[in-house]
Amino acid sequence: DETALVEQFEQVLARHDRIEPRDWMPEKYRATLVRQIAQHAHSEIIGMQPEGNWITRAPSLRRKAILLAKVQDEAGHGLYLYSACETLGVSRQELTEKLVSGQQKYSSIFNYPTLSYADVGTIGWLVDGAAIANQVPLCRTSYGPYGRSMIRICKEESFHQRQGYELLMTMMRGSDAQRAMVQESVDRFWWPALMMFGPPDDDSPNTAQSMAWGIKRDTNDELRQKFVDMSVPQAERLGVTLPDPDLVWNAERGHHDFGQPDWEEFRAVVTGAGPCNAQRIAHRRRAHEDGAWVRDAATAFAARSSAEPVE
Ligand code: FAQ
C-alpha cells in the first residue's frame, strides 16, 4: 500500500541512495525532476547557439576545431539529459515542443549575445565554470539516471572550462587591444554568470523541497559563493578585473563578500525579455521544423523494417 511505498522511498533518500526509474516515487518528485532535467537539457541545446555564432569566424583552424568539438559536446549533453528525462515518462518530442512553445525554461545565460571572440573564452571560463560548480554536486543527486549523466557531463565541462581559460590566457599575452577585448567580455558576462545559480535562497520557491528530496544537494546561494571563491584567484592570475566594487575577501567568514546581481534584469530575462530570447527560440523552432523530414523518414523506415519478415 501507499504508506509502505512512501516509507521505502524515504528510506532510500535517508541512505543517500538512488531512486531508479522503476521505483515508486511521489508524483511531485517526478514532476520536479522533469522540470529541472528538461530545463537543463534545453540549456545545453540552446547553449550551442551563442558559441556556434563564432564557428565560421574562428581566428585559426586550431580554434575552429576546438570550438566545433565543444559545441558538439553540448549537443551530446543535451541528448544524455533528454534520455534521462525520458525515463520519467515524457518523450523528447514533448519536451522539444514545450521548449519551442515557451512552456519550459532554459538557462538565462544563453539569452545574452556573443559580441567578440573573447566571449568564446569567457563562456568557457565563467559559464562552464558556473556549470561545474552547480553540476559536480548533482553527480550525487537522488535520481539515478540524472546523477549518472552528470558524471560524464562534468568531465567534459571541466575540459571546456580549461579551453576557455587557455584562450583568454593566450589573448592576455597578446596586444593591448586583445587584453581590452577580454576585459570587456568579462565585464559583460560576470553578472549573468552569477545569475545562473538562480534567485537568492530567500526568493527560491523550489530549493527547500528539492533539498529535502536530495534532488539538489546545495542551495543557490551556497553554490554562488563557491563559484565566486573559485573565480577570484583565476581572475587575478589572468590579469582581469571582476566588475564588482564590493568584491572583497572576508577573513572572518573565510569567503569573499560580493555584490548582488541585478535581480530585476534576471526576472526580465527569465520571463522572455532578455536581449536574445526571441532569437534563440525562433532559431530552435526553425531547426526543429527543418528536421521534420528526417524524423518522418526514420519513422517510416522503422515501421517498414518491423513489418518485413526478418531473413
Ligand atoms: N535561468 O526555485 P528556484 C549549461 C527558474 S549550464 C532560467 O531556485 P530551482 C552548460 C527556476 O527554473 C546551465 N531560469 O529553481 C553549458 C524556477 O522556475 P520554474 C544549465 C532559472 O530549479 C555551458 C524559478 O526560476 N544548468 O547548460 C534560473 O530549484 C556552456 C525559481 O528558481 C542547469 O540547468 C536561470 N539561471 O533552481 C552549455 C543545472 N534560475 O522552473 C553550453 C541544473 C532559476 O519553477 C555552453 N539546474 N530559474 O518555472 C539547477 O541546478 C536548478 O534548476 C537551478 C534553479 C539552480 C538552475
Short mmCIF file of C-alpha atoms and ligand atoms in Angstrom, two decimals:
data_model
loop_
_atom_site.label_atom_id
_atom_site.label_comp_id
_atom_site.label_asym_id
_atom_site.label_seq_id
_atom_site.Cartn_x
_atom_site.Cartn_y
_atom_site.Cartn_z
CA ASP A 1 0.00 0.00 0.00
CA GLU A 2 0.90 3.68 -0.36
CA THR A 3 2.23 4.19 3.20
CA ALA A 4 4.74 1.37 2.77
CA LEU A 5 5.84 2.80 -0.60
CA VAL A 6 6.32 6.27 0.86
CA GLU A 7 8.32 4.78 3.72
CA GLN A 8 10.54 2.85 1.34
CA PHE A 9 11.09 5.99 -0.77
CA GLU A 10 12.03 8.00 2.35
CA GLN A 11 14.45 5.28 3.44
CA VAL A 12 16.26 5.34 0.12
CA LEU A 13 16.64 9.13 0.43
CA ALA A 14 17.80 8.87 4.05
CA ARG A 15 20.55 6.44 3.00
CA HIS A 16 21.58 8.89 0.22
CA ASP A 17 20.95 6.00 -2.15
CA ARG A 18 19.42 6.32 -5.63
CA ILE A 19 15.82 6.26 -6.79
CA GLU A 20 15.63 4.34 -10.09
CA PRO A 21 13.07 4.61 -12.92
CA ARG A 22 11.02 1.55 -11.90
CA ASP A 23 10.86 2.56 -8.21
CA TRP A 24 7.74 4.14 -6.78
CA MET A 25 8.08 7.92 -6.40
CA PRO A 26 5.72 10.73 -5.38
CA GLU A 27 4.19 12.47 -8.39
CA LYS A 28 5.63 15.84 -7.30
CA TYR A 29 9.14 14.36 -7.08
CA ARG A 30 8.75 13.11 -10.64
CA ALA A 31 7.38 16.45 -11.86
CA THR A 32 10.21 18.40 -10.19
CA LEU A 33 12.80 16.18 -11.83
CA VAL A 34 11.16 16.54 -15.24
CA ARG A 35 11.18 20.32 -14.77
CA GLN A 36 14.83 20.52 -13.73
CA ILE A 37 16.25 17.91 -16.13
CA ALA A 38 14.27 19.28 -19.09
CA GLN A 39 15.44 22.80 -18.29
CA HIS A 40 18.98 21.52 -18.05
CA ALA A 41 18.73 19.62 -21.39
CA HIS A 42 17.22 22.65 -23.13
CA SER A 43 20.07 24.80 -21.78
CA GLU A 44 22.64 22.55 -23.40
CA ILE A 45 20.81 22.65 -26.74
CA ILE A 46 20.08 26.41 -26.74
CA GLY A 47 23.60 26.92 -25.35
CA MET A 48 25.01 25.76 -28.68
CA GLN A 49 23.80 28.98 -30.35
CA PRO A 50 25.89 31.73 -28.72
CA GLU A 51 29.16 29.90 -29.36
CA GLY A 52 28.01 28.39 -32.66
CA ASN A 53 27.74 32.01 -33.80
CA TRP A 54 31.57 32.13 -33.99
CA ILE A 55 32.38 28.81 -35.69
CA THR A 56 32.61 30.33 -39.17
CA ARG A 57 34.74 33.22 -37.90
CA ALA A 58 37.22 31.46 -35.61
CA PRO A 59 40.65 33.13 -35.86
CA SER A 60 42.56 29.94 -36.82
CA LEU A 61 41.98 26.36 -37.92
CA ARG A 62 43.02 25.17 -34.44
CA ARG A 63 40.50 27.44 -32.68
CA LYS A 64 37.81 26.37 -35.13
CA ALA A 65 38.41 22.66 -34.48
CA ILE A 66 38.30 23.27 -30.70
CA LEU A 67 35.08 25.28 -30.90
CA LEU A 68 33.37 22.77 -33.19
CA ALA A 69 34.21 19.94 -30.80
CA LYS A 70 32.93 21.91 -27.80
CA VAL A 71 29.61 22.76 -29.43
CA GLN A 72 29.19 19.10 -30.44
CA ASP A 73 29.83 18.04 -26.82
CA GLU A 74 26.96 20.33 -25.79
CA ALA A 75 24.62 18.57 -28.22
CA GLY A 76 25.72 15.28 -26.63
CA HIS A 77 24.98 16.60 -23.12
CA GLY A 78 21.53 17.65 -24.26
CA LEU A 79 20.88 14.15 -25.60
CA TYR A 80 22.02 12.34 -22.40
CA LEU A 81 19.78 14.65 -20.41
CA TYR A 82 16.74 14.17 -22.67
CA SER A 83 17.30 10.41 -22.29
CA ALA A 84 17.45 10.74 -18.50
CA CYS A 85 14.21 12.73 -18.64
CA GLU A 86 12.53 10.09 -20.85
CA THR A 87 12.99 7.53 -18.03
CA LEU A 88 10.40 9.63 -16.14
CA GLY A 89 7.76 9.01 -18.77
CA VAL A 90 7.98 12.04 -21.06
CA SER A 91 9.18 11.88 -24.66
CA ARG A 92 11.87 14.02 -26.21
CA GLN A 93 9.26 15.18 -28.76
CA GLU A 94 7.04 16.52 -25.96
CA LEU A 95 9.97 18.24 -24.29
CA THR A 96 11.08 19.91 -27.51
CA GLU A 97 7.54 21.13 -28.14
CA LYS A 98 7.40 22.59 -24.63
CA LEU A 99 10.69 24.38 -25.24
CA VAL A 100 9.73 25.96 -28.57
CA SER A 101 6.29 26.97 -27.26
CA GLY A 102 7.85 28.65 -24.21
CA GLN A 103 6.26 26.28 -21.65
CA GLN A 104 9.64 25.14 -20.34
CA LYS A 105 12.66 27.26 -19.50
CA TYR A 106 16.37 27.13 -20.25
CA SER A 107 19.22 28.94 -18.50
CA SER A 108 19.07 32.75 -18.55
CA ILE A 109 22.74 32.93 -19.54
CA PHE A 110 22.10 31.89 -23.14
CA ASN A 111 19.90 34.93 -23.77
CA TYR A 112 22.95 37.19 -23.90
CA PRO A 113 24.73 37.83 -27.21
CA THR A 114 28.32 36.87 -28.08
CA LEU A 115 29.89 40.05 -29.43
CA SER A 116 33.58 39.13 -29.79
CA TYR A 117 35.80 36.06 -29.98
CA ALA A 118 36.85 36.71 -26.39
CA ASP A 119 33.28 35.68 -25.47
CA VAL A 120 34.13 32.13 -26.53
CA GLY A 121 36.87 32.13 -23.90
CA THR A 122 34.72 33.85 -21.27
CA ILE A 123 31.87 31.38 -21.78
CA GLY A 124 34.33 28.52 -21.28
CA TRP A 125 35.88 30.09 -18.20
CA LEU A 126 32.85 31.59 -16.42
CA VAL A 127 29.79 29.85 -17.87
CA ASP A 128 31.29 26.36 -17.89
CA GLY A 129 32.92 27.23 -14.56
CA ALA A 130 29.49 28.06 -13.09
CA ALA A 131 28.03 24.94 -14.70
CA ILE A 132 30.71 22.80 -12.99
CA ALA A 133 30.16 24.41 -9.59
CA ASN A 134 26.44 23.65 -9.95
CA GLN A 135 26.74 20.19 -11.50
CA VAL A 136 29.50 18.43 -9.56
CA PRO A 137 27.18 18.14 -6.52
CA LEU A 138 24.43 16.92 -8.88
CA CYS A 139 26.50 13.79 -9.54
CA ARG A 140 25.11 12.80 -6.08
CA THR A 141 21.52 13.73 -6.86
CA SER A 142 18.92 11.21 -5.67
CA TYR A 143 17.62 10.20 -9.11
CA GLY A 144 19.93 7.57 -10.66
CA PRO A 145 19.78 8.40 -14.39
CA TYR A 146 20.28 12.13 -13.73
CA GLY A 147 23.25 11.60 -11.41
CA ARG A 148 24.94 9.18 -13.80
CA SER A 149 24.55 11.56 -16.76
CA MET A 150 26.16 14.31 -14.66
CA ILE A 151 29.36 12.31 -14.14
CA ARG A 152 30.34 12.29 -17.81
CA ILE A 153 28.97 15.78 -18.43
CA CYS A 154 31.11 17.21 -15.61
CA LYS A 155 34.27 15.64 -17.02
CA GLU A 156 33.60 17.27 -20.38
CA GLU A 157 32.63 20.62 -18.82
CA SER A 158 35.92 20.68 -16.90
CA PHE A 159 37.76 20.30 -20.17
CA HIS A 160 35.62 23.07 -21.70
CA GLN A 161 36.46 25.34 -18.81
CA ARG A 162 40.18 24.76 -19.29
CA GLN A 163 39.95 25.53 -23.01
CA GLY A 164 38.17 28.82 -22.28
CA TYR A 165 40.75 29.82 -19.71
CA GLU A 166 43.59 28.89 -22.08
CA LEU A 167 42.05 31.00 -24.86
CA LEU A 168 41.75 34.02 -22.54
CA MET A 169 45.29 33.49 -21.21
CA THR A 170 46.57 33.48 -24.82
CA MET A 171 44.72 36.72 -25.57
CA MET A 172 46.05 38.33 -22.37
CA ARG A 173 49.59 37.60 -23.57
CA GLY A 174 48.77 39.35 -26.88
CA SER A 175 48.23 43.03 -27.75
CA ASP A 176 46.60 45.81 -25.71
CA ALA A 177 43.57 45.52 -28.00
CA GLN A 178 43.25 41.80 -27.20
CA ARG A 179 43.54 42.44 -23.45
CA ALA A 180 40.85 45.12 -23.70
CA MET A 181 38.65 42.66 -25.59
CA VAL A 182 38.98 40.11 -22.78
CA GLN A 183 38.20 42.67 -20.07
CA GLU A 184 35.15 43.96 -21.96
CA SER A 185 33.87 40.41 -22.34
CA VAL A 186 34.39 39.58 -18.64
CA ASP A 187 32.57 42.83 -17.72
CA ARG A 188 29.52 41.68 -19.71
CA PHE A 189 29.44 38.05 -18.55
CA TRP A 190 30.30 38.24 -14.83
CA TRP A 191 26.85 39.24 -13.53
CA PRO A 192 24.86 36.96 -15.87
CA ALA A 193 27.17 34.08 -14.77
CA LEU A 194 26.22 34.75 -11.11
CA MET A 195 22.54 34.64 -12.12
CA MET A 196 22.96 31.07 -13.44
CA PHE A 197 22.68 29.79 -9.85
CA GLY A 198 19.11 31.05 -9.61
CA PRO A 199 17.45 33.56 -7.28
CA PRO A 200 18.70 34.16 -3.71
CA ASP A 201 17.64 31.37 -1.31
CA ASP A 202 15.01 33.57 0.35
CA ASP A 203 13.40 34.03 -3.02
CA SER A 204 13.79 30.48 -4.37
CA PRO A 205 10.44 28.64 -4.22
CA ASN A 206 11.86 25.19 -5.12
CA THR A 207 15.07 24.89 -3.09
CA ALA A 208 13.70 23.62 0.24
CA GLN A 209 11.68 20.76 -1.26
CA SER A 210 14.37 19.85 -3.79
CA MET A 211 16.97 19.66 -0.99
CA ALA A 212 14.63 17.52 1.14
CA TRP A 213 14.28 15.11 -1.79
CA GLY A 214 18.02 15.10 -2.47
CA ILE A 215 17.46 16.43 -6.00
CA LYS A 216 19.59 19.46 -5.13
CA ARG A 217 22.50 18.97 -2.71
CA ASP A 218 23.32 22.66 -2.10
CA THR A 219 21.33 25.89 -2.14
CA ASN A 220 21.60 28.54 -4.87
CA ASP A 221 23.50 30.95 -2.59
CA GLU A 222 25.94 28.27 -1.39
CA LEU A 223 26.88 27.42 -4.96
CA ARG A 224 27.12 31.08 -5.98
CA GLN A 225 29.55 31.67 -3.11
CA LYS A 226 31.63 28.66 -4.13
CA PHE A 227 31.81 29.97 -7.70
CA VAL A 228 32.93 33.45 -6.60
CA ASP A 229 35.62 31.98 -4.32
CA MET A 230 36.86 29.77 -7.14
CA SER A 231 36.87 32.56 -9.78
CA VAL A 232 38.69 35.34 -7.87
CA PRO A 233 42.18 33.75 -7.90
CA GLN A 234 41.68 32.69 -11.53
CA ALA A 235 40.85 36.32 -12.47
CA GLU A 236 43.97 37.53 -10.66
CA ARG A 237 46.15 35.01 -12.47
CA LEU A 238 44.60 36.05 -15.76
CA GLY A 239 45.05 39.76 -15.05
CA VAL A 240 41.43 40.82 -15.43
CA THR A 241 39.26 42.81 -13.02
CA LEU A 242 35.90 41.38 -11.96
CA PRO A 243 33.36 44.23 -12.31
CA ASP A 244 32.17 44.26 -8.69
CA PRO A 245 33.36 47.08 -6.37
CA ASP A 246 32.02 45.14 -3.35
CA LEU A 247 34.12 42.05 -4.01
CA VAL A 248 36.48 41.62 -1.06
CA TRP A 249 37.98 38.77 0.99
CA ASN A 250 36.29 38.31 4.34
CA ALA A 251 38.82 36.58 6.61
CA GLU A 252 36.25 36.00 9.34
CA ARG A 253 33.91 34.06 7.05
CA GLY A 254 36.74 32.52 5.02
CA HIS A 255 34.90 33.59 1.85
CA HIS A 256 34.68 36.57 -0.48
CA ASP A 257 31.93 39.12 0.11
CA PHE A 258 30.37 40.26 -3.14
CA GLY A 259 27.60 42.43 -4.59
CA GLN A 260 24.19 41.26 -5.78
CA PRO A 261 23.38 40.84 -9.47
CA ASP A 262 20.50 42.96 -10.83
CA TRP A 263 17.61 40.63 -9.91
CA GLU A 264 15.17 42.76 -11.92
CA GLU A 265 17.21 42.04 -15.02
CA PHE A 266 17.21 38.32 -14.09
CA ARG A 267 13.42 38.29 -13.81
CA ALA A 268 13.10 40.02 -17.18
CA VAL A 269 15.45 37.54 -18.89
CA VAL A 270 13.75 34.50 -17.34
CA THR A 271 10.30 35.73 -18.38
CA GLY A 272 11.32 36.20 -22.01
CA ALA A 273 12.51 39.79 -22.23
CA GLY A 274 16.29 39.24 -22.41
CA PRO A 275 18.35 40.54 -25.32
CA CYS A 276 18.24 37.27 -27.34
CA ASN A 277 15.23 35.25 -26.04
CA ALA A 278 13.13 35.65 -29.19
CA GLN A 279 16.06 34.94 -31.50
CA ARG A 280 17.12 31.79 -29.59
CA ILE A 281 13.64 30.26 -29.63
CA ALA A 282 12.97 31.22 -33.26
CA HIS A 283 16.24 29.58 -34.31
CA ARG A 284 15.45 26.42 -32.35
CA ARG A 285 11.91 26.24 -33.75
CA ARG A 286 13.19 26.65 -37.31
CA ALA A 287 15.81 23.90 -36.81
CA HIS A 288 13.12 21.60 -35.37
CA GLU A 289 10.77 22.25 -38.31
CA ASP A 290 13.58 21.80 -40.83
CA GLY A 291 14.29 18.39 -39.26
CA ALA A 292 10.71 17.12 -39.68
CA TRP A 293 11.51 15.19 -42.88
CA VAL A 294 14.35 13.32 -41.15
CA ARG A 295 12.05 12.24 -38.30
CA ASP A 296 9.31 11.26 -40.77
CA ALA A 297 11.76 9.22 -42.86
CA ALA A 298 13.18 7.48 -39.78
CA THR A 299 9.67 6.66 -38.51
CA ALA A 300 8.60 5.31 -41.93
CA PHE A 301 11.77 3.24 -42.19
CA ALA A 302 11.30 1.81 -38.69
CA ALA A 303 7.66 0.90 -39.47
CA ARG A 304 8.63 -0.82 -42.72
CA SER A 305 11.55 -2.67 -41.12
CA SER A 306 9.37 -4.03 -38.32
CA ALA A 307 6.66 -5.09 -40.84
CA GLU A 308 9.11 -7.03 -43.03
CA PRO A 309 9.90 -10.58 -42.02
CA VAL A 310 13.46 -10.99 -40.75
CA GLU A 311 15.51 -13.27 -43.04
N1 FAQ B 1 17.75 30.67 -15.77
O1 FAQ B 1 13.24 27.90 -7.10
P1 FAQ B 1 14.42 28.11 -7.99
C1 FAQ B 1 24.91 24.54 -19.20
C2 FAQ B 1 13.95 29.48 -12.54
S1 FAQ B 1 24.74 25.11 -17.60
C3 FAQ B 1 16.44 30.41 -16.04
O2 FAQ B 1 15.71 28.45 -7.37
P2 FAQ B 1 15.43 25.52 -8.86
C4 FAQ B 1 26.29 24.13 -19.68
C5 FAQ B 1 13.64 28.11 -11.99
O3 FAQ B 1 13.59 27.14 -13.00
C6 FAQ B 1 23.06 25.74 -17.43
N2 FAQ B 1 15.56 30.07 -15.08
O4 FAQ B 1 14.56 26.85 -9.00
C7 FAQ B 1 26.76 24.88 -20.85
C8 FAQ B 1 12.29 28.34 -11.34
O5 FAQ B 1 11.28 28.41 -12.35
P3 FAQ B 1 10.25 27.19 -12.64
C9 FAQ B 1 22.04 24.70 -17.13
C10 FAQ B 1 16.01 29.99 -13.81
O6 FAQ B 1 15.11 24.65 -10.02
C11 FAQ B 1 27.82 25.75 -20.72
C12 FAQ B 1 12.42 29.74 -10.80
O7 FAQ B 1 13.44 30.36 -11.57
N3 FAQ B 1 22.25 24.11 -15.85
O8 FAQ B 1 23.94 24.50 -19.85
C13 FAQ B 1 17.36 30.22 -13.48
O9 FAQ B 1 15.32 24.94 -7.52
C14 FAQ B 1 28.30 26.49 -21.80
C15 FAQ B 1 12.74 29.76 -9.32
O10 FAQ B 1 14.08 29.26 -9.06
C16 FAQ B 1 21.23 23.61 -15.12
O11 FAQ B 1 20.08 23.64 -15.50
C17 FAQ B 1 18.24 30.59 -14.51
N4 FAQ B 1 19.52 30.86 -14.29
O12 FAQ B 1 16.94 26.04 -9.01
C18 FAQ B 1 26.17 24.73 -22.11
C19 FAQ B 1 21.62 22.98 -13.81
N5 FAQ B 1 17.50 30.07 -12.15
O13 FAQ B 1 11.07 26.09 -13.21
C20 FAQ B 1 26.63 25.49 -23.20
C21 FAQ B 1 20.51 22.20 -13.14
C22 FAQ B 1 16.27 29.74 -11.67
O14 FAQ B 1 9.66 26.83 -11.31
C23 FAQ B 1 27.71 26.37 -23.04
N6 FAQ B 1 19.53 23.05 -12.55
N7 FAQ B 1 15.39 29.71 -12.66
O15 FAQ B 1 9.26 27.74 -13.62
C24 FAQ B 1 19.58 23.53 -11.27
O16 FAQ B 1 20.53 23.30 -10.56
C25 FAQ B 1 18.41 24.35 -10.76
O17 FAQ B 1 17.31 24.10 -11.59
C26 FAQ B 1 18.70 25.88 -10.68
C27 FAQ B 1 17.41 26.59 -10.22
C28 FAQ B 1 19.80 26.14 -9.64
C29 FAQ B 1 19.10 26.45 -12.03
#
